[in-house]
Coordinates of C-alpha atoms in Angstrom, one line a residue:
X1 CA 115.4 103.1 130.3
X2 CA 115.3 101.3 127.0
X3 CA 113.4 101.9 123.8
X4 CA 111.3 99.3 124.8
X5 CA 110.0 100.4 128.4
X6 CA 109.7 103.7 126.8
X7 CA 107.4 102.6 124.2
X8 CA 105.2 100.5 126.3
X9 CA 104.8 103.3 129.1
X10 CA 103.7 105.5 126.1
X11 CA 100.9 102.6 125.1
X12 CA 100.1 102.1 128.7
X13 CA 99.0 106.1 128.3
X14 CA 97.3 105.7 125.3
X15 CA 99.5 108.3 123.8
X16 CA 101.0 108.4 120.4
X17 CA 104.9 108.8 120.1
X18 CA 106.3 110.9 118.0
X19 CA 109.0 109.8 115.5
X20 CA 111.6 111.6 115.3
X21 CA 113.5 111.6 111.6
X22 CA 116.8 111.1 111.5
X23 CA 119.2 112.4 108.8
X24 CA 120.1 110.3 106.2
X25 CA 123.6 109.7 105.3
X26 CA 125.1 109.1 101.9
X27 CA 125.3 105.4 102.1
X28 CA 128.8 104.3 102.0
X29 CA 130.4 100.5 102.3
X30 CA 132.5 100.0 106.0
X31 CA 135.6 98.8 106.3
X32 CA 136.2 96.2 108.8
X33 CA 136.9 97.5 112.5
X34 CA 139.2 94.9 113.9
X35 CA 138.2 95.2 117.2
X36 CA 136.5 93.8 119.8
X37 CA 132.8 94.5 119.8
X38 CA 131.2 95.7 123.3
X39 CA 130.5 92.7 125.7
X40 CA 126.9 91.6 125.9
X41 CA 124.9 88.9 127.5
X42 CA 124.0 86.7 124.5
X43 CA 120.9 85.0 124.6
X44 CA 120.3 81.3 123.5
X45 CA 119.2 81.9 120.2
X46 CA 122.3 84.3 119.6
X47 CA 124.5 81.7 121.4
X48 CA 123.3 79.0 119.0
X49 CA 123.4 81.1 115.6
X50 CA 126.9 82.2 116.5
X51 CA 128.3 78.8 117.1
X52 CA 126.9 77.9 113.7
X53 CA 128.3 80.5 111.5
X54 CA 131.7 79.9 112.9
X55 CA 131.3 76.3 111.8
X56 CA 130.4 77.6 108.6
X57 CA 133.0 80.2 107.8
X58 CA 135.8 77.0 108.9
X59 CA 133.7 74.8 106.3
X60 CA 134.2 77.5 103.8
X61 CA 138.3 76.6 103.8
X62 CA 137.5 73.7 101.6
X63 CA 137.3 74.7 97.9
X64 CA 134.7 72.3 96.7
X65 CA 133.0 73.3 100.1
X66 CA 133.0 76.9 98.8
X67 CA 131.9 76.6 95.3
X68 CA 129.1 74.2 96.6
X69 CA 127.6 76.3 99.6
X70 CA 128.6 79.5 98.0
X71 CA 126.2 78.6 94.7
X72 CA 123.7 77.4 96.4
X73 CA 123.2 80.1 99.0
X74 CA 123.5 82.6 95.2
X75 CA 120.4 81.3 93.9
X76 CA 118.3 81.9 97.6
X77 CA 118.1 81.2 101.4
X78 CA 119.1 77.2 102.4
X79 CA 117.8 75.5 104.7
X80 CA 121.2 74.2 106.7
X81 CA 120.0 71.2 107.1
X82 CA 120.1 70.4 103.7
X83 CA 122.7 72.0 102.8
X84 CA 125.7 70.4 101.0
X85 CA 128.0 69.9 103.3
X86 CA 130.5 67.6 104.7
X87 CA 128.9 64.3 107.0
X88 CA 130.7 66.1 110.1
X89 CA 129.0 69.4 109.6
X90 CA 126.0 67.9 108.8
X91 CA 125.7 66.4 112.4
X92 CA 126.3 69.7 113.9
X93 CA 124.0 71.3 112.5
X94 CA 121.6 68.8 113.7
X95 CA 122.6 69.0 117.1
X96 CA 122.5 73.1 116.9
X97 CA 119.0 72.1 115.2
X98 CA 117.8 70.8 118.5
X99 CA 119.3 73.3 121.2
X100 CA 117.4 76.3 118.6
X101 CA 114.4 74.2 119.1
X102 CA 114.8 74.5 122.7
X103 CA 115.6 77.8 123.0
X104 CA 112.3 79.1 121.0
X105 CA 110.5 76.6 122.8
X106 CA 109.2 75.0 119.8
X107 CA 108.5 71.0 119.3
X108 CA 111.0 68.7 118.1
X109 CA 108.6 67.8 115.5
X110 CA 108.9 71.7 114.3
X111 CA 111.9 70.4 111.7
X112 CA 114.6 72.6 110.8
X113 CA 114.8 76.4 111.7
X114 CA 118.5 76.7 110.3
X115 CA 118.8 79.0 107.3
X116 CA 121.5 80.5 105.7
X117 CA 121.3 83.5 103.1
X118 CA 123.1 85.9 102.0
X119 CA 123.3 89.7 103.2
X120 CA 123.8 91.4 99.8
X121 CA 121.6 90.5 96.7
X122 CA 124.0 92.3 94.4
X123 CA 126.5 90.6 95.2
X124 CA 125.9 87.0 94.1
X125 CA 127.8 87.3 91.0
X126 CA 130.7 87.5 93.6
X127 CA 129.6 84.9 95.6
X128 CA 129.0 82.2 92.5
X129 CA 132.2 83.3 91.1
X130 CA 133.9 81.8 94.3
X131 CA 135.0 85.2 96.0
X132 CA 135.2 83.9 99.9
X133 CA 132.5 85.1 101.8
X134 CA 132.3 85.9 105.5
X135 CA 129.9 84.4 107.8
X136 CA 127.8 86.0 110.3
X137 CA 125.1 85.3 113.2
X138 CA 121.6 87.3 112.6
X139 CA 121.2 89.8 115.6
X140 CA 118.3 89.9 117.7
X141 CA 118.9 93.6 118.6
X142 CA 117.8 95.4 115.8
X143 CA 119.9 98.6 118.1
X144 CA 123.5 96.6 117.4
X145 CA 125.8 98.9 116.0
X146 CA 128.7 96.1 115.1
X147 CA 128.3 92.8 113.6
X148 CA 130.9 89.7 114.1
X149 CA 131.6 88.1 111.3
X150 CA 134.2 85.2 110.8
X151 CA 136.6 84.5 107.6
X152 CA 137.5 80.7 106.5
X153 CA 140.5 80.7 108.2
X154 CA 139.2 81.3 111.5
X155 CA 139.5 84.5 112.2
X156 CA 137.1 87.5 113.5
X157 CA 136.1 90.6 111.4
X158 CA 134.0 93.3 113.3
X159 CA 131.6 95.4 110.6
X160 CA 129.4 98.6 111.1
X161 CA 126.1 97.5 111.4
X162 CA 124.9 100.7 109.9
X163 CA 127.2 100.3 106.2
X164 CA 126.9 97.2 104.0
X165 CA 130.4 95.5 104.0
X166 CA 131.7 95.4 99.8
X167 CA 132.6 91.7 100.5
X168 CA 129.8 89.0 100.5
X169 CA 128.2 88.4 103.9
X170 CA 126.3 85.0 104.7
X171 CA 124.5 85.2 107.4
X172 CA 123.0 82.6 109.5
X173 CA 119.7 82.5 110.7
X174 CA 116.2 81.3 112.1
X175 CA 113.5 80.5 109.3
X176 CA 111.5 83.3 110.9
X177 CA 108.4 81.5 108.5
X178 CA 108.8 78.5 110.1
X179 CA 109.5 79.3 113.3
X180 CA 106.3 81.3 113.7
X181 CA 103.9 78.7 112.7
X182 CA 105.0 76.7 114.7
X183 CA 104.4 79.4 117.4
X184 CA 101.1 80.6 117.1
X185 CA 100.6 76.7 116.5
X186 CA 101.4 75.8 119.7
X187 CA 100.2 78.8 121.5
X188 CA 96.9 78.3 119.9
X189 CA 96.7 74.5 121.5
X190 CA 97.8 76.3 124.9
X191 CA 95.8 79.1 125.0
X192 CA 92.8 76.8 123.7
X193 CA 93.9 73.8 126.7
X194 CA 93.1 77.0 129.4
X195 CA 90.2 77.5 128.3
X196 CA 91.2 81.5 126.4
X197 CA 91.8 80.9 123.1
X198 CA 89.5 82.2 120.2
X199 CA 85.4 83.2 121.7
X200 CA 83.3 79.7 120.6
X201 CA 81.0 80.9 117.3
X202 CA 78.1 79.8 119.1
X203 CA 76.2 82.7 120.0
X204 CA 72.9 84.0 119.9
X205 CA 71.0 86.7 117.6
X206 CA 71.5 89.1 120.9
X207 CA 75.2 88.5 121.2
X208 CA 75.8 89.8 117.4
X209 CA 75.0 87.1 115.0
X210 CA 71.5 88.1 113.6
X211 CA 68.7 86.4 112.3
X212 CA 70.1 86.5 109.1
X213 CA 72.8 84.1 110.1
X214 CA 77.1 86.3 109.3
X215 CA 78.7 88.2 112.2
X216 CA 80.9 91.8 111.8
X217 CA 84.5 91.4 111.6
X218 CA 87.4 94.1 111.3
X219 CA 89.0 94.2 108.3
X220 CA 92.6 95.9 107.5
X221 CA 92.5 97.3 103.7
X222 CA 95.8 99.0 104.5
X223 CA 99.0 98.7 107.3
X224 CA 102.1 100.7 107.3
X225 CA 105.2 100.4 110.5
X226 CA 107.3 103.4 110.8
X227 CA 110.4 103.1 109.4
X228 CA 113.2 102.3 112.5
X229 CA 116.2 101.3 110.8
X230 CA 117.3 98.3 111.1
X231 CA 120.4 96.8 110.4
X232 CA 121.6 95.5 106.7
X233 CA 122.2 92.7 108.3
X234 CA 118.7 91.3 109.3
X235 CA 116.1 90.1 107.0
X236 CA 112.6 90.5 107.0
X237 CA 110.3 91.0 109.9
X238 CA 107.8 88.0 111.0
X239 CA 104.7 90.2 112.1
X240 CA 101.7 88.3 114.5
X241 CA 99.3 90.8 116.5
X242 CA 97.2 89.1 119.5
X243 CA 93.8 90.2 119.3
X244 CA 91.6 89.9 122.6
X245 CA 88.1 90.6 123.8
X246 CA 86.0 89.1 126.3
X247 CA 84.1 86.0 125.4
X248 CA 80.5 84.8 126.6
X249 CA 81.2 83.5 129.7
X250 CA 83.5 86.9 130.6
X251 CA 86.6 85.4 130.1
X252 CA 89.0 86.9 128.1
X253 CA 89.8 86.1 125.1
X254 CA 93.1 85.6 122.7
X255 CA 93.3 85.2 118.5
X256 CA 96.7 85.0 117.4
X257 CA 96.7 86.4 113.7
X258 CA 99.7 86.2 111.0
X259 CA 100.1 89.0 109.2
X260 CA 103.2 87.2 106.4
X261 CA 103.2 89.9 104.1
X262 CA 104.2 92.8 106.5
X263 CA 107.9 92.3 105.7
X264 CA 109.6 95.5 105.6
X265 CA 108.9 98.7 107.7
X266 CA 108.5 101.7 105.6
X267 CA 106.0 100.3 103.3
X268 CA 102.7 100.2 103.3
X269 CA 100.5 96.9 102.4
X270 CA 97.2 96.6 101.2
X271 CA 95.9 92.7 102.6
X272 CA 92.5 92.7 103.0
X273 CA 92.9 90.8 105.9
X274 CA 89.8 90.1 108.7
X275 CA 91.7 90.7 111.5
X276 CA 89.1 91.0 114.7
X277 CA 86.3 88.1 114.3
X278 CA 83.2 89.4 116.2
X279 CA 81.1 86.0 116.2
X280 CA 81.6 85.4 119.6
X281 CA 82.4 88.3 122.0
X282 CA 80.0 89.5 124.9
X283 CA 81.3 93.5 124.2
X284 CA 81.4 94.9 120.8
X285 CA 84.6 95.8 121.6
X286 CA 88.3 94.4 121.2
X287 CA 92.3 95.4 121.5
X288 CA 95.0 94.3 119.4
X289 CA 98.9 94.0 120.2
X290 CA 101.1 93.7 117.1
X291 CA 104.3 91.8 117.5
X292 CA 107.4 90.7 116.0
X293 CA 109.7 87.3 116.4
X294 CA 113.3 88.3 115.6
X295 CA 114.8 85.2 116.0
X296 CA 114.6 85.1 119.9
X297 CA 111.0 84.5 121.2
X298 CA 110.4 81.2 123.5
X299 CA 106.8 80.7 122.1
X300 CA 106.5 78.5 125.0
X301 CA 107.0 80.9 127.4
X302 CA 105.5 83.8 125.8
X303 CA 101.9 81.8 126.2
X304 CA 102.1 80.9 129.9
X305 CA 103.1 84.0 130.4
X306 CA 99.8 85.7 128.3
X307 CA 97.4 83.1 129.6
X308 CA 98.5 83.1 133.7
X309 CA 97.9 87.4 132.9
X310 CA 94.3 86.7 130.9
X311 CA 93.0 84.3 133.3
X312 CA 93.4 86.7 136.7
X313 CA 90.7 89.4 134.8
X314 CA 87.6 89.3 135.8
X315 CA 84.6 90.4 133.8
X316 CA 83.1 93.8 135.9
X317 CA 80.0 94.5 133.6
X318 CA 81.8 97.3 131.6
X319 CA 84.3 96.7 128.3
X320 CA 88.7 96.3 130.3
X321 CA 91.0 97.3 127.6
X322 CA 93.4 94.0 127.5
X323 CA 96.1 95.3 125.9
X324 CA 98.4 96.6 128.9
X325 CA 97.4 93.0 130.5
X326 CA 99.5 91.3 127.7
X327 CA 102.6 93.6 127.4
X328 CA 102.8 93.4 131.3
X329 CA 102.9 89.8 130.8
X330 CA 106.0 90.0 128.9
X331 CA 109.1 90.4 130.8
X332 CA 111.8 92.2 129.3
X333 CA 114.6 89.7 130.1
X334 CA 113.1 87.1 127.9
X335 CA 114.1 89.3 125.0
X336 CA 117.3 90.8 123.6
X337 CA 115.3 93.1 120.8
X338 CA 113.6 95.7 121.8
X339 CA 111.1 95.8 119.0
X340 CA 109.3 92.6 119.7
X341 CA 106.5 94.6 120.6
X342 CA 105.9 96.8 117.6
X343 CA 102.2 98.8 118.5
X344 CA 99.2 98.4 120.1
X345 CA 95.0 99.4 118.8
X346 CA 92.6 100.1 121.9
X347 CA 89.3 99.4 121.6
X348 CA 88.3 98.3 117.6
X349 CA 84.9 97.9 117.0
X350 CA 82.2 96.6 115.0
X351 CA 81.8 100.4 113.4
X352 CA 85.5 101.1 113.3
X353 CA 86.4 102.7 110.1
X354 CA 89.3 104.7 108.9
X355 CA 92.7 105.0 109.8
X356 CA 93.5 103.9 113.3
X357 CA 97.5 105.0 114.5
X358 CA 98.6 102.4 116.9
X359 CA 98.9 104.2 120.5
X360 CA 103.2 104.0 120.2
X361 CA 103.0 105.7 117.5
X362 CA 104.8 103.0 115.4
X363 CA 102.3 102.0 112.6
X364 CA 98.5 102.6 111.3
X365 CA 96.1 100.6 109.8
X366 CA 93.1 101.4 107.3
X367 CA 90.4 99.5 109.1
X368 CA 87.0 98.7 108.1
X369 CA 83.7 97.0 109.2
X370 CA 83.0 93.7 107.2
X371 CA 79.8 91.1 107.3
X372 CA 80.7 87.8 107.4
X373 CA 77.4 86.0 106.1
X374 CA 76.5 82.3 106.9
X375 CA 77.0 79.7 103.9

C-alpha cells in the first residue's frame, strides 16, 4: 500500500497519524552513481520535463550558449521560453510548451509553464563563472531516491536524491505559480458551468446574514505542514485546499482557495487568510481538503472528477462530511506523487477557534471566527 492510500484511509477514519521522526544525518554532498536508476512508468509531465532538460544540457556544449543561459539562470528562475537560446531550441521548447499544456490540462491561452532554475543557491558564483552545469527534470515523486541528470556532452549522471550534488544542478520545471492559476481558473468556470461552484451570497437573515447586513467566515491566523522530506531537488510546494458545504438549494458546494505563501513544509505561516466564506451555506458547517500540484496534476481532469462525485450527494436534512467524497474522487493513477493530497479539516464552523490538526496528521492551522460586514 502506498503512502498515499495509507493516509487517505487514516482521513477516511478521522484519525490523526502520527509522524514518525527520522534521524537526521550529517549532510554530506553525493557523488554521482553511474548507474541505471530503477525503471518506472513516467508520467506525461515527467516525460515532457525530461525531454527538455536533455535538450538543455546538449545546448549547454556551446560556449556562448553556456555563459548566456548559465548567467541568466544565476540571477533567478527563467521562463524557457524566453530564454536565450538558439532559434532551433527555441522551437522546441515551444512544441514541449504545448504537449505540458496538454498534459496538465490547462488552455493554450495559459502561456508558458517552462522554467528553469537552478538547484543550489550557493552555487551561482560557479555557475556565472562558467563551471558546466548538469541538467535535470523536477520529479513528481517527492519518494525518488535518484535523480537523472545529463552533462553537455550527452551523457547520463545518476545522483542521490537525498545529498546535494557539489556541481551546479539546473533543473527543469513547471511554473508551479502559473500553472495553478490557471487551474483553479478553470476549475472554477467548470465547477461553476455544473451548477457547484462557490454557494450564491444571496441569502436571507435566517440562513446567516443578519439584519445588520456581514456574514461569519473562518479565518487562518496560523498554518504549519509537517515536515516530510523532500528531495533537494524540488522547489517549493504550490498549496490549494477545496473547501465544501452545502448550498441553499442542498447542493454541495466547492471554493477553491490559494494558499501562495505556504512554500515550504516545516514552517509555520501566519496569513490571515479567510478561508471558509459562510454567506451562503444552508448548515453552519463545512470540510476542507488541502492539496498540492507538483508538477503533474490534469486540472482538467481533477474537476470532472470532483464535480461527477459532488453532484451524486444528496442533501438528507442533517450536515454529510464532503471530504471523503472528494479524495475518493481522485484516482491514484492520475498521479505519480503521493503527496498531492497533503490533509484534510472535518467540519469547521462558524465558532471554530483554536488550533485544528488536519485528520492525517500532516499539518494544523490556528483558526478563528471572523465577521465580514456589508459596505
Amino acid at each position: 500500500m502506498n503512502p498515499r492510500t495509507v493516509r487517505r484511509a487514516a482521513v477516511s477514519l478521522g484519525i490523526a497519524v502520527a509522524t514518525l521522526t527520522a534521524a537526521v544525518a550529517t549532510p554530506a554532498y553525493a557523488r554521482p552513481v553511474h548507474s541505471a536508476p530503477p525503471a518506472t512508468a513516467a508520467g506525461p509531465v515527467s516525460t515532457v520535463l525530461d525531454g527538455v532538460a536533455r535538450q538543455v544540457a546538449g545546448a549547454l556544449a556551446d560556449e556562448s550558449a553556456l555563459r548566456r543561459l548559465g548567467a541568466a539562470v544565476a540571477a533567478g528562475p527563467v521562463d524557457l521560453l524566453a530564454a536565450p537560446v538558439s532559434g532551433r531550441l527555441a522551437g522546441d521548447l515551444r512544441a514541449a510548451n504545448e504537449r505540458l499544456l496538454v498534459a496538465k490540462g490547462l488552455p493554450a491561452g495559459t502561456g508558458s509553464l517552462l522554467r528553469l532554475r537552478l538547484a543550489q543557491p550557493d552555487l551561482r558564483a560557479a555557475l556565472a563563472r562558467g563551471e558546466a552545469p548538469l541538467v535535470a527534470a523536477a520529479p513528481t515523486d517527492d519518494s525518488v531516491a535518484s535523480v537523472v541528470a545529463y552533462d553537455r556532452s550527452g551523457g547520463t549522471v545518476v545522483l542521490d536524491a537525498a545529498r546535494v550534488p557539489l556541481r551546479p544542478v539546473l533543473v527543469v520545471e513547471v511554473d508551479g505559480e502559473r500553472a495553478l492559476s490557471a487551474g483553479l481558473a478553470l476549475m472554477r468556470e467548470q465547477l461553476d458551468a455544473r451548477g457547484i461552484g462557490p454557494a450564491s451570497s444571496t441569502r436571507t437573515a435566517s440562513a446567516g446574514l443578519t439584519a445588520s447586513g456581514g456574514y461569519w467566515a473562518t479565518k487562518v491566523d496560523a498554518v504549519r505542514l509537517s515536515d516530510d522530506q523532500e528531495p533537494w531537488i524540488k522547489g517549493a510546494a504550490e498549496i490549494y485546499t477545496v473547501v465544501a458545504g452545502f448550498g441553499l438549494d442542498g447542493r454541495a458546494k466547492v471554493d477553491l482557495v490559494q494558499m501562495p505563501y505556504l512554500d515550504n513544509d516545516g514552517t509555520t505561516y501566519y496569513p490571515n487568510q479567510l478561508l471558509v466564506h459562510f454567506s451562503a451555506y444552508k448548515y453552519n458547517l463545512a470540510d476542507v481538503v488541502m492539496m498540492e500540484d507538483d508538477g503533474d496534476t490534469n486540472y482538467s481532469a481533477l474537476v470532472k472528477a470532483i464535480a461527477n462525485a459532488l453532484l451524486v450527494i444528496v442533501d438528507g436534512g442533517a450536515y454529510t462530511p464532503l471530504v471523503n467524497a472528494v479524495l475518493d474522487a481522485i484516482p491514484t493513477s492520475w498521479y505519480t506523487d503521493d503527496p498531492d493530497f497533503v490533509d484534510a479539516w472535518y467540519t469547521l464552523s462558524t465558532t471554530s477557534s483554536g488550533r485544528r490538526y488536519g485528520a492525517g496528521g500532516n499539518g494544523w492551522m490556528d483558526v478563528v471566527p471572523y465577521w465580514v460586514s456589508e459596505l
